[in-house]
Amino acid sequence: MKSNQQQFYKIEKNQVTNFDAIVIGAGFSGLYMLHRLREAGFSVRVYEKGNGVGGAWYWSRYPGARCDSESIYYNYTFSEELYKEWTWSSRYPEQAEILRYLNFVADRLDLRRDIQFNTEIKAAHYDETHNLWRIDLNDGTCVSAKYFITGVGCLSVNATNVPAIKGLDRFEGKWYHTGAWPHEKIDFKGKRVGVIGTGSSGVQAIPVIAQKAEHLTVFQRTPQYTIPARNRPLDLEFIEKTKENYSEIRRQMHESFGGFPGNRGDHSALEEPPEKRQSVYEAAWEAGGLAIRSTYKDIMTNETANNTVSDFLRSKIREIVQDPEVRGKLMPTYFFATKRPVLDTNYFETYNRKNVTLVDLRKSPIEEITPKGLRTTEAEYELDFLVFATGYDGVTGPLFKIDIRGKDGLSLKEKWEDGAQVKTYLGLSTAGFPNFFIITGPESPSVLSNVPVAIEQHVEWIGDCIQYLHDHGVETIEAKAEAEEAWSIHCKEVADSTLYTKTDSWLTGANIADKPRGFPIYIGGIGQYRQIIDEVAAKGYEGFSLVTHQKTKSYQ
Ligand code: NA7
């Protein structure tokens, strides 16, 4: 279908315009959603807070920012042409290169003409009488669409976590959050820098800042396992082979557990003789990357199996870090990979530098930020720059920042009781919110998979669904309460059969003060999930209510 399906409703006086679909965010999700729907002939408008495409990769420009998915899998695969036209330079792509890639896609597919930059969606309310979504923008205008689709991701600039530490407003130095980094270059040369947080962002930034700063003080709450990325330039032969194998690589990504090709261990770590297991872990450590997590089938489900790899990784920290006291502070105790696993380049080695101090916040918590720096219960540290590598209010946070209201004015936040009762159907939609879709929403594989694969899966499913609704004269689609209840229970059962829920992390909501705990991610695997959602579609959208010929009042 190539003809433009045109707008369904008359434009009200105070409305700028009206679309078939409105999408929030011009990151991986929004760009592909726009392309997919536009190619099918629907009118689409994307609203983006930033002044350019890229989503999280537009904002997260901190030193050392890099993706921990291998570049050759961290891209769209929906178009063979697009896949073959782009060439990555290194095994793990740095932020600037990912941003260049997304700009390349936007140009190549001529997407910018339907994206409004520097614009935030403040509110999106479902108008039952007219069966459309009314959307308020930060510039005071109101637009509307039949379908409202969020592509805000699970970690968003709108939901950065800057902990409420007393005194920040009096700090005389400069402070930054890794997820909302300034666009101009920050020169750390000769400066006293403090970094709070040792998640992926902190672990990437710390070694780079340490090389420049006069002195770096790391404020660590939870010691971290990290695995060497062993990043390296990609050679031409490898790239050509990858491009030749496009179809096979794509198939494997789609059918895999995590969205990457490669085998997962088929037997228990505990069945393996200890010497053999050690050599398997050594090989994975030498190869670098996240594959160590998949060496045995029960690493994420059995405490004793997980301890074998956690012990191995602790032994590596002992080997690398020279000072026994610092080594002790760096020793993680949680089950490996139950926080999102982290890759590094010279992270532990950085603590051997003379210009780096590690402060254990469990032993000496932060008391306040002072005009000159930061004071813990034990000492005051004078700082010129303070970097918050303190992560995000993840998964639900970006959605709750927008006033999204479905039928009867019920807000998403109220429905999900501030996150205590997240309920979705397939992580794609939620009852009471007709014609509303969430790309990589709660209770989908999202952040525990290779995210572009999860995004493509959702965009294609939503695109096909909207086409189906159009072709069948369906006016509204809405998840049934009983279907979402069953899906939420299933997600919880799958999560509870793993070790993930045993650790405090941003995945469980534990990183945000007063945030209710949960585990709103489907961890049955990308391949399994694809089968489930495709089957739902094949059965005419089983579990959804589809309403045809609804009496929709048009504007006067
Ligand atoms: P993360 O992974 O949430 O890491 C945040 C870090 O900041 C982590 O070490 C936290 O310790 C620490 N933190 C958070 N709040 C505080 C306070 N109040 N005081 C001290 N330390 C604190 O965020 P990232 O940006 O590194 O990574 C986010 C994702 O991006 C990552 O998972 C990948 O998907 C890419 P905690 O562990 O909570 O004790």
Coordinates of C-alpha atoms and ligand atoms in Angstrom, one line a residue:
M1 CA 0.0 0.0 0.0
K2 CA 1.6 3.2 -1.1
S3 CA -1.2 5.8 -1.0
N4 CA -1.2 8.1 1.9
Q5 CA -4.0 7.0 4.2
Q6 CA -4.5 10.6 5.2
Q7 CA -5.6 12.0 8.5
F8 CA -8.7 10.5 10.0
Y9 CA -10.1 13.6 11.8
K10 CA -10.8 17.2 11.1
I11 CA -8.4 19.6 12.7
E12 CA -9.7 21.5 15.6
K13 CA -9.1 25.2 15.7
N14 CA -6.3 25.1 18.3
Q15 CA -4.6 22.1 16.9
V16 CA -1.6 22.3 14.7
T17 CA -2.3 19.1 13.0
N18 CA -3.4 15.5 13.2
F19 CA -1.6 12.3 12.3
D20 CA -2.2 8.7 11.9
A21 CA 0.5 8.1 14.5
I22 CA 2.6 10.2 16.8
V23 CA 5.9 8.7 18.1
I24 CA 8.0 10.1 21.0
G25 CA 11.8 10.0 20.5
A26 CA 14.2 9.9 17.6
G27 CA 16.4 7.1 18.8
F28 CA 16.7 3.6 17.4
S29 CA 13.0 3.0 18.1
G30 CA 11.4 6.2 16.8
L31 CA 13.5 6.3 13.6
Y32 CA 12.5 2.8 12.6
M33 CA 8.9 3.3 13.6
L34 CA 8.7 6.4 11.5
H35 CA 10.2 4.7 8.5
R36 CA 8.0 1.6 8.9
L37 CA 4.7 3.4 9.2
R38 CA 5.6 6.0 6.5
E39 CA 6.5 3.3 4.0
A40 CA 3.1 1.8 4.7
G41 CA 1.5 5.1 3.8
F42 CA 0.5 6.3 7.2
S43 CA 1.1 9.9 8.3
V44 CA 3.6 10.0 11.2
R45 CA 5.2 12.7 13.3
V46 CA 8.1 12.1 15.7
Y47 CA 8.7 14.5 18.5
E48 CA 12.2 14.7 19.9
K49 CA 13.6 16.6 22.8
G50 CA 17.1 16.9 21.4
N51 CA 18.4 18.9 18.6
G52 CA 19.2 15.8 16.6
V53 CA 18.5 12.1 16.2
G54 CA 20.2 9.5 18.5
G55 CA 18.1 9.2 21.7
A56 CA 20.3 8.0 24.5
W57 CA 23.3 8.2 22.2
Y58 CA 22.6 11.9 21.6
W59 CA 22.8 12.7 25.3
S60 CA 25.3 10.2 26.7
R61 CA 28.5 11.9 25.5
Y62 CA 30.6 11.3 28.7
P63 CA 34.2 10.3 28.3
G64 CA 34.7 6.7 27.3
A65 CA 31.0 6.2 26.4
R66 CA 30.7 3.1 24.3
C67 CA 28.2 0.3 23.7
D68 CA 28.7 -3.1 25.3
S69 CA 27.0 -4.9 22.4
E70 CA 29.4 -5.7 19.5
S71 CA 29.0 -3.2 16.7
I72 CA 28.2 -5.7 14.0
Y73 CA 25.1 -6.6 16.0
Y74 CA 24.3 -3.2 17.2
N75 CA 22.5 -1.9 14.2
Y76 CA 19.3 -2.3 12.2
T77 CA 19.0 -5.4 10.2
F78 CA 15.6 -4.8 8.5
S79 CA 17.3 -3.6 5.4
E80 CA 20.2 -5.6 3.8
E81 CA 21.1 -2.5 1.8
L82 CA 21.4 -0.3 4.8
Y83 CA 23.3 -3.0 6.7
K84 CA 25.8 -3.3 3.9
E85 CA 26.3 0.4 3.4
W86 CA 27.5 1.0 6.9
T87 CA 30.9 -0.1 8.2
W88 CA 31.8 -0.1 11.9
S89 CA 35.4 0.7 12.8
S90 CA 35.8 -1.2 16.1
R91 CA 34.5 -4.2 18.0
Y92 CA 32.6 -2.1 20.4
P93 CA 31.3 1.2 18.9
E94 CA 31.9 4.4 20.8
Q95 CA 29.1 6.9 21.3
A96 CA 30.1 9.3 18.6
E97 CA 30.2 6.5 16.0
I98 CA 26.7 5.2 17.0
L99 CA 25.5 8.8 16.7
R100 CA 27.0 9.0 13.2
Y101 CA 25.3 5.7 12.3
L102 CA 21.9 6.9 13.4
N103 CA 22.4 10.2 11.5
F104 CA 23.4 8.1 8.5
V105 CA 20.2 6.2 8.8
A106 CA 18.1 9.3 9.2
D107 CA 19.6 10.8 6.1
R108 CA 19.6 7.7 4.0
L109 CA 15.8 7.1 4.7
D110 CA 15.0 10.8 4.6
L111 CA 13.5 10.7 8.1
R112 CA 14.2 14.3 9.3
R113 CA 11.3 15.9 7.4
D114 CA 8.8 14.1 9.8
I115 CA 10.7 14.7 13.0
Q116 CA 10.2 17.8 15.1
F117 CA 13.3 18.4 17.1
N118 CA 13.7 20.5 20.3
T119 CA 10.2 19.4 21.3
E120 CA 9.0 17.5 24.3
I121 CA 5.7 15.8 24.7
K122 CA 4.3 16.8 28.1
A123 CA 1.0 15.0 28.1
A124 CA -0.9 12.4 26.0
H125 CA -4.5 11.9 26.8
Y126 CA -6.8 9.5 25.1
D127 CA -10.0 11.2 24.0
E128 CA -12.7 8.4 24.0
T129 CA -15.3 10.5 22.3
H130 CA -13.3 11.1 19.3
N131 CA -11.1 8.0 19.6
L132 CA -7.8 9.8 19.3
W133 CA -4.8 10.8 21.4
R134 CA -4.5 14.5 22.2
I135 CA -0.9 15.4 22.7
D136 CA 0.4 18.5 24.4
L137 CA 3.8 19.8 23.4
N138 CA 6.1 21.9 25.5
D139 CA 5.6 24.9 23.2
G140 CA 2.0 25.0 24.1
T141 CA 0.6 23.4 20.9
C142 CA -1.7 20.5 20.9
V143 CA -1.6 17.8 18.2
S144 CA -3.5 14.6 17.8
A145 CA -3.2 11.1 16.4
K146 CA -5.1 7.9 16.2
Y147 CA -2.1 5.9 17.5
F148 CA 0.3 7.0 20.2
I149 CA 3.6 5.2 20.3
T150 CA 6.4 5.7 22.8
G151 CA 10.0 5.2 21.8
V152 CA 11.5 6.7 24.9
G153 CA 13.6 3.6 25.8
C154 CA 14.2 2.3 29.3
L155 CA 17.0 4.8 30.1
S156 CA 16.2 8.3 29.1
V157 CA 17.6 11.8 29.6
N158 CA 14.3 12.7 31.1
A159 CA 14.8 10.1 33.9
T160 CA 18.4 10.6 34.9
N161 CA 19.0 9.9 38.6
V162 CA 20.7 12.7 40.3
P163 CA 20.5 11.6 44.0
A164 CA 19.1 14.2 46.4
I165 CA 22.3 14.9 48.2
K166 CA 22.2 17.9 50.5
G167 CA 24.2 20.9 49.3
L168 CA 24.5 20.3 45.6
D169 CA 23.1 23.8 45.0
R170 CA 26.0 25.3 46.9
F171 CA 28.7 23.4 45.1
E172 CA 31.1 26.0 43.6
G173 CA 32.6 23.5 41.0
K174 CA 30.8 22.1 38.0
W175 CA 28.7 19.0 38.0
Y176 CA 27.5 16.7 35.3
H177 CA 25.4 13.6 34.9
T178 CA 26.7 11.0 32.4
G179 CA 23.3 10.7 30.8
A180 CA 22.9 14.4 30.0
W181 CA 26.5 15.3 29.2
P182 CA 27.3 18.8 27.8
H183 CA 28.0 18.9 24.1
E184 CA 31.1 21.0 24.5
K185 CA 34.4 19.3 25.5
I186 CA 35.0 19.2 29.2
D187 CA 38.7 19.5 29.9
F188 CA 39.7 17.5 33.0
K189 CA 43.4 18.4 32.7
G190 CA 44.8 19.5 36.0
K191 CA 41.4 19.2 37.8
R192 CA 40.3 17.4 40.9
V193 CA 37.4 15.3 39.8
G194 CA 35.0 13.2 41.7
V195 CA 32.9 10.4 40.2
I196 CA 29.9 8.9 42.0
G197 CA 28.8 5.6 40.7
T198 CA 30.4 2.5 39.3
G199 CA 27.8 1.1 36.9
S200 CA 28.5 0.9 33.1
S201 CA 28.9 4.6 32.8
G202 CA 31.2 5.1 35.7
V203 CA 33.3 2.1 34.7
Q204 CA 33.7 3.5 31.2
A205 CA 34.4 7.1 32.3
I206 CA 36.7 6.4 35.3
P207 CA 39.8 5.2 33.3
V208 CA 39.5 8.0 30.7
I209 CA 39.1 10.8 33.3
A210 CA 41.9 9.3 35.4
Q211 CA 44.3 9.8 32.5
K212 CA 43.5 13.5 32.3
A213 CA 42.7 14.6 35.9
E214 CA 45.2 15.8 38.4
H215 CA 43.3 13.6 40.9
L216 CA 40.3 11.4 40.6
T217 CA 38.2 10.3 43.6
V218 CA 35.7 7.5 42.9
F219 CA 32.8 7.3 45.3
Q220 CA 31.6 3.7 45.2
R221 CA 28.5 2.3 46.7
T222 CA 28.5 -1.2 45.2
P223 CA 31.7 -2.9 43.9
Q224 CA 31.3 -4.1 40.4
Y225 CA 32.2 -7.1 38.3
T226 CA 33.5 -6.0 35.0
I227 CA 35.0 -8.0 32.1
P228 CA 37.6 -6.6 29.6
A229 CA 36.0 -5.5 26.4
R230 CA 39.2 -6.2 24.5
N231 CA 38.1 -3.6 22.0
R232 CA 40.0 -3.5 18.8
P233 CA 39.7 -2.1 15.3
L234 CA 37.8 -4.4 12.9
D235 CA 39.7 -5.5 9.8
L236 CA 38.3 -5.3 6.3
E237 CA 38.2 -9.1 5.8
F238 CA 36.1 -9.6 8.9
I239 CA 33.7 -6.8 7.9
E240 CA 33.3 -8.2 4.4
K241 CA 32.6 -11.7 5.7
T242 CA 30.0 -10.3 8.1
K243 CA 28.3 -8.5 5.3
E244 CA 28.3 -11.6 3.1
N245 CA 26.7 -13.5 5.9
Y246 CA 24.0 -10.9 6.6
S247 CA 21.0 -13.2 6.3
E248 CA 22.4 -15.9 8.5
I249 CA 23.6 -13.4 11.1
R250 CA 20.1 -11.8 11.1
R251 CA 18.4 -15.2 11.5
Q252 CA 20.6 -16.1 14.4
M253 CA 20.1 -12.8 16.1
H254 CA 16.3 -13.1 15.8
E255 CA 16.2 -16.7 17.1
S256 CA 18.8 -16.3 19.9
F257 CA 18.2 -15.8 23.6
G258 CA 19.9 -12.4 23.9
G259 CA 19.8 -11.0 20.3
F260 CA 23.4 -12.1 19.5
P261 CA 24.5 -15.0 17.4
G262 CA 26.5 -17.6 19.4
N263 CA 26.0 -20.6 21.4
R264 CA 24.7 -20.8 25.0
G265 CA 26.1 -23.4 27.3
D266 CA 24.1 -26.6 27.2
H267 CA 25.2 -28.0 30.5
S268 CA 25.6 -27.0 34.1
A269 CA 28.7 -25.3 35.4
L270 CA 28.5 -27.8 38.2
E271 CA 28.8 -30.9 35.9
E272 CA 32.1 -29.6 34.6
P273 CA 35.4 -30.7 36.3
P274 CA 36.8 -27.6 38.0
E275 CA 40.0 -27.5 35.9
K276 CA 38.0 -27.6 32.7
R277 CA 35.6 -24.9 34.0
Q278 CA 38.5 -22.7 34.9
S279 CA 39.9 -23.0 31.4
V280 CA 36.5 -22.1 29.9
Y281 CA 36.3 -19.0 32.1
E282 CA 40.0 -18.1 31.3
A283 CA 39.2 -18.4 27.5
A284 CA 36.1 -16.2 27.9
W285 CA 38.1 -13.6 29.9
E286 CA 40.8 -13.5 27.3
A287 CA 38.3 -13.2 24.5
G288 CA 36.6 -10.4 26.4
G289 CA 32.9 -9.4 26.1
L290 CA 29.8 -10.7 27.7
A291 CA 30.0 -14.3 26.4
I292 CA 31.3 -15.5 29.8
R293 CA 27.7 -15.2 31.1
S294 CA 26.5 -17.9 28.6
T295 CA 29.3 -20.4 29.1
Y296 CA 27.0 -22.6 31.2
K297 CA 23.3 -22.9 31.1
D298 CA 22.7 -22.3 34.9
I299 CA 24.9 -19.3 35.6
M300 CA 21.8 -17.1 35.9
T301 CA 19.6 -19.6 37.6
N302 CA 21.7 -21.5 40.2
E303 CA 23.5 -19.8 43.0
T304 CA 26.3 -22.4 43.2
A305 CA 26.9 -22.3 39.5
N306 CA 26.9 -18.5 39.6
N307 CA 29.4 -18.6 42.4
T308 CA 31.9 -20.4 40.2
V309 CA 32.0 -17.5 37.8
S310 CA 31.7 -14.8 40.5
D311 CA 34.7 -16.4 42.3
F312 CA 36.7 -16.5 39.0
L313 CA 36.0 -12.8 38.4
R314 CA 37.0 -11.9 42.0
S315 CA 40.3 -13.7 41.5
K316 CA 40.9 -11.5 38.4
I317 CA 40.4 -8.4 40.5
R318 CA 42.9 -9.8 43.1
E319 CA 45.4 -10.3 40.3
I320 CA 45.1 -6.8 38.8
V321 CA 44.8 -4.5 41.8
Q322 CA 48.0 -4.0 43.7
D323 CA 47.0 -2.3 47.0
P324 CA 45.3 -4.9 49.3
E325 CA 43.1 -2.3 50.9
V326 CA 41.8 -1.0 47.6
R327 CA 41.4 -4.6 46.3
G328 CA 39.2 -5.4 49.3
K329 CA 37.0 -2.4 48.6
L330 CA 36.6 -3.4 45.0
M331 CA 35.5 -7.0 45.7
P332 CA 31.9 -7.5 44.5
T333 CA 29.6 -9.9 46.5
Y334 CA 26.4 -10.0 44.5
F335 CA 25.6 -12.8 42.0
F336 CA 27.5 -11.9 38.8
A337 CA 25.4 -10.4 36.0
T338 CA 22.3 -9.9 38.2
K339 CA 23.1 -6.3 37.8
R340 CA 23.5 -5.5 34.1
P341 CA 27.0 -6.8 33.3
V342 CA 29.6 -4.2 32.5
L343 CA 32.6 -4.3 30.0
D344 CA 35.7 -2.2 30.6
T345 CA 39.0 -1.0 29.3
N346 CA 41.6 -0.8 32.1
Y347 CA 39.0 -0.3 34.9
F348 CA 40.6 -2.2 37.7
E349 CA 44.1 -1.2 36.4
T350 CA 43.1 2.4 37.0
Y351 CA 43.1 1.9 40.8
N352 CA 46.8 1.2 40.6
R353 CA 47.4 4.8 39.5
K354 CA 48.7 7.3 42.1
N355 CA 46.2 9.9 41.1
V356 CA 43.2 7.8 41.9
T357 CA 41.5 7.4 45.3
L358 CA 38.6 5.0 46.0
V359 CA 36.1 5.8 48.6
D360 CA 33.8 3.1 49.9
L361 CA 30.5 4.7 50.6
R362 CA 29.2 1.6 52.4
K363 CA 31.8 2.3 55.0
S364 CA 31.7 6.1 54.9
P365 CA 28.4 7.3 53.4
I366 CA 28.1 10.8 51.8
E367 CA 26.9 13.4 54.3
E368 CA 26.7 16.4 52.0
I369 CA 28.1 18.3 49.0
T370 CA 30.0 21.3 50.3
P371 CA 30.9 24.5 48.3
K372 CA 34.4 23.0 47.9
G373 CA 33.6 19.4 47.3
L374 CA 32.0 16.4 48.9
R375 CA 32.0 15.3 52.6
T376 CA 31.5 11.7 53.7
T377 CA 31.3 10.6 57.3
E378 CA 35.1 10.2 57.3
A379 CA 36.5 13.1 55.2
E380 CA 36.0 16.0 52.9
Y381 CA 37.2 15.8 49.3
E382 CA 37.9 19.0 47.5
L383 CA 36.7 18.9 43.9
D384 CA 36.6 21.1 40.8
F385 CA 34.2 18.7 38.9
L386 CA 31.7 16.2 40.2
V387 CA 30.4 13.6 37.8
F388 CA 27.2 11.7 38.6
A389 CA 27.4 8.3 37.0
T390 CA 24.4 7.4 39.1
G391 CA 22.2 6.0 36.3
Y392 CA 18.5 6.3 35.7
D393 CA 15.1 5.8 37.0
G394 CA 14.9 3.0 34.5
V395 CA 12.1 1.2 32.6
T396 CA 9.0 2.9 34.0
G397 CA 10.8 6.2 34.8
P398 CA 10.8 7.6 31.2
L399 CA 7.1 6.8 30.8
F400 CA 6.1 8.3 34.1
K401 CA 7.7 11.6 33.1
I402 CA 5.0 12.1 30.6
D403 CA 1.4 12.5 31.7
I404 CA -0.1 9.6 29.8
R405 CA -3.8 9.0 30.4
G406 CA -6.1 6.4 28.9
K407 CA -9.8 5.8 29.3
D408 CA -11.6 7.7 32.1
G409 CA -8.6 10.0 32.6
L410 CA -6.7 7.2 34.3
S411 CA -2.9 7.9 34.2
L412 CA -0.3 5.2 33.5
K413 CA 1.3 6.1 36.8
E414 CA -1.9 5.7 38.7
K415 CA -2.7 2.4 36.9
W416 CA 0.7 1.0 37.7
E417 CA 0.6 2.5 41.2
D418 CA 3.9 4.3 40.7
G419 CA 5.5 1.2 39.4
A420 CA 4.3 -1.2 42.2
Q421 CA 1.8 -2.8 39.9
V422 CA 3.3 -2.7 36.4
K423 CA 1.0 -4.6 34.1
T424 CA 1.3 -4.8 30.4
Y425 CA 0.2 -7.2 27.7
L426 CA 3.4 -8.5 26.0
G427 CA 5.3 -5.4 27.1
L428 CA 3.6 -3.7 24.1
S429 CA 0.4 -2.3 25.5
T430 CA -1.7 -2.0 28.6
A431 CA -5.4 -2.3 29.3
G432 CA -7.4 0.9 29.5
F433 CA -5.1 2.6 26.9
P434 CA -6.5 2.0 23.4
N435 CA -4.3 2.5 20.4
F436 CA -1.3 3.0 22.5
F437 CA 1.9 1.0 22.0
I438 CA 5.2 1.0 24.0
I439 CA 8.4 0.1 22.1
T440 CA 10.6 -2.0 24.5
G441 CA 8.1 -1.4 27.2
P442 CA 8.1 -3.0 30.7
E443 CA 7.7 -6.8 30.6
S444 CA 9.4 -7.1 27.3
P445 CA 13.0 -8.3 26.7
S446 CA 14.3 -4.7 26.2
V447 CA 17.4 -4.0 28.2
L448 CA 18.2 -7.6 28.9
S449 CA 18.8 -8.3 25.3
N450 CA 20.6 -6.6 22.4
V451 CA 18.4 -3.6 22.3
P452 CA 18.2 -2.9 18.5
V453 CA 17.0 -6.4 18.0
A454 CA 14.3 -5.9 20.6
I455 CA 13.3 -2.6 19.0
E456 CA 13.1 -4.0 15.5
Q457 CA 10.9 -6.8 16.9
H458 CA 8.5 -4.4 18.4
V459 CA 8.5 -1.9 15.6
E460 CA 7.7 -4.6 13.1
W461 CA 5.0 -6.1 15.3
I462 CA 3.4 -2.7 15.9
G463 CA 3.7 -1.7 12.2
D464 CA 2.0 -5.0 11.1
C465 CA -0.7 -4.5 13.7
I466 CA -1.6 -1.0 12.6
Q467 CA -1.7 -2.2 9.0
Y468 CA -4.0 -5.1 10.0
L469 CA -6.3 -2.7 11.9
H470 CA -6.5 -0.4 8.9
D471 CA -7.1 -3.3 6.5
H472 CA -9.9 -4.7 8.7
G473 CA -11.6 -1.4 9.5
V474 CA -10.7 -1.7 13.2
E475 CA -11.0 1.5 15.1
T476 CA -9.5 0.6 18.4
I477 CA -7.2 -2.1 19.8
E478 CA -6.9 -2.5 23.5
A479 CA -5.3 -5.2 25.7
K480 CA -7.8 -7.3 27.7
A481 CA -7.3 -7.0 31.4
E482 CA -7.2 -10.8 31.8
A483 CA -4.5 -11.2 29.1
E484 CA -2.2 -8.6 30.7
E485 CA -2.8 -10.2 34.1
A486 CA -1.7 -13.6 32.7
W487 CA 1.3 -12.0 30.9
S488 CA 2.5 -10.2 34.1
I489 CA 2.2 -13.3 36.1
H490 CA 4.2 -15.2 33.4
C491 CA 6.9 -12.5 33.4
K492 CA 7.2 -12.7 37.2
E493 CA 7.4 -16.5 37.2
V494 CA 10.2 -16.4 34.6
A495 CA 12.1 -13.8 36.6
D496 CA 11.6 -15.6 39.9
S497 CA 13.2 -18.7 38.4
T498 CA 16.4 -16.8 37.9
L499 CA 18.9 -15.0 40.2
Y500 CA 18.1 -11.6 38.9
T501 CA 15.5 -10.8 41.5
K502 CA 17.9 -11.6 44.3
T503 CA 20.0 -8.5 43.7
D504 CA 19.3 -4.8 44.2
S505 CA 19.7 -3.1 40.8
W506 CA 18.1 -0.5 38.6
L507 CA 16.3 -3.4 37.0
T508 CA 14.5 -4.0 40.3
G509 CA 14.0 -0.3 41.0
A510 CA 16.3 -0.4 44.0
N511 CA 18.5 2.4 42.8
I512 CA 15.8 5.0 43.3
A513 CA 14.8 6.1 46.7
D514 CA 11.1 5.1 47.4
K515 CA 10.7 3.3 44.1
P516 CA 8.6 0.2 44.5
R517 CA 10.5 -3.0 43.8
G518 CA 9.7 -5.3 40.9
F519 CA 11.3 -6.8 37.9
P520 CA 9.5 -5.5 34.8
I521 CA 11.5 -7.3 32.2
Y522 CA 10.6 -10.5 30.3
I523 CA 13.7 -12.8 30.5
G524 CA 12.5 -15.8 28.5
G525 CA 14.7 -14.7 25.6
I526 CA 14.3 -12.8 22.4
G527 CA 13.6 -15.9 20.2
Q528 CA 11.0 -17.3 22.6
Y529 CA 9.4 -13.9 22.9
R530 CA 9.2 -13.5 19.1
Q531 CA 7.3 -16.8 18.9
I532 CA 4.8 -15.6 21.5
I533 CA 4.0 -12.2 20.0
D534 CA 3.9 -13.5 16.4
E535 CA 1.5 -16.2 17.5
V536 CA -0.8 -13.6 19.1
A537 CA -0.8 -11.6 15.9
A538 CA -1.4 -14.8 13.8
K539 CA -4.5 -15.5 15.9
G540 CA -6.0 -12.1 15.0
Y541 CA -4.5 -10.4 18.0
E542 CA -5.5 -12.8 20.6
G543 CA -5.8 -11.2 24.1
F544 CA -6.8 -7.8 22.6
S545 CA -10.2 -6.3 22.1
L546 CA -10.6 -5.1 18.6
V547 CA -13.5 -2.7 18.0
T548 CA -14.8 -2.1 14.5
H549 CA -17.1 0.7 13.4
Q550 CA -17.0 2.5 16.7
K551 CA -19.2 5.6 16.6
T552 CA -16.5 8.2 16.5
K553 CA -17.7 11.8 16.7
S554 CA -15.8 14.1 14.4
Y555 CA -15.0 17.7 15.3
Q556 CA -17.5 20.4 14.6
Ligands
NA7_1 P1 23.8 2.2 36.7 O1 24.2 0.9 36.1 O2 22.5 2.3 37.4 O3 24.9 2.6 37.8 C1 24.7 3.7 38.7 C2 25.8 3.7 39.7 O4 25.6 4.8 40.6 C3 25.8 2.4 40.5 O5 27.1 2.1 40.9 C4 25.0 2.9 41.8 O6 25.3 2.1 42.9 C5 25.5 4.3 41.9 N1 24.6 5.1 42.6 C6 23.3 5.4 42.3 N2 22.8 6.2 43.3 C7 23.7 6.4 44.1 C8 23.8 7.2 45.3 N3 22.7 7.9 45.8 N4 25.0 7.3 46.0 C9 26.0 6.6 45.5 N5 26.0 5.8 44.4 C10 24.9 5.8 43.8 O7 23.8 3.4 35.7 P2 24.8 3.6 34.4 O8 24.5 4.9 33.8 O9 26.2 3.3 34.8 O10 24.4 2.5 33.4 C11 23.0 2.4 33.0 C12 22.9 1.4 31.9 O11 23.5 2.0 30.8 C13 23.6 0.1 32.0 O12 23.0 -0.8 32.8 C14 23.7 -0.3 30.6 O13 22.4 -0.7 30.2 C15 24.0 1.0 29.9 P3 24.4 0.8 43.3 O14 24.9 -0.3 42.4 O15 23.0 1.2 43.0 O16 24.7 0.6 44.7

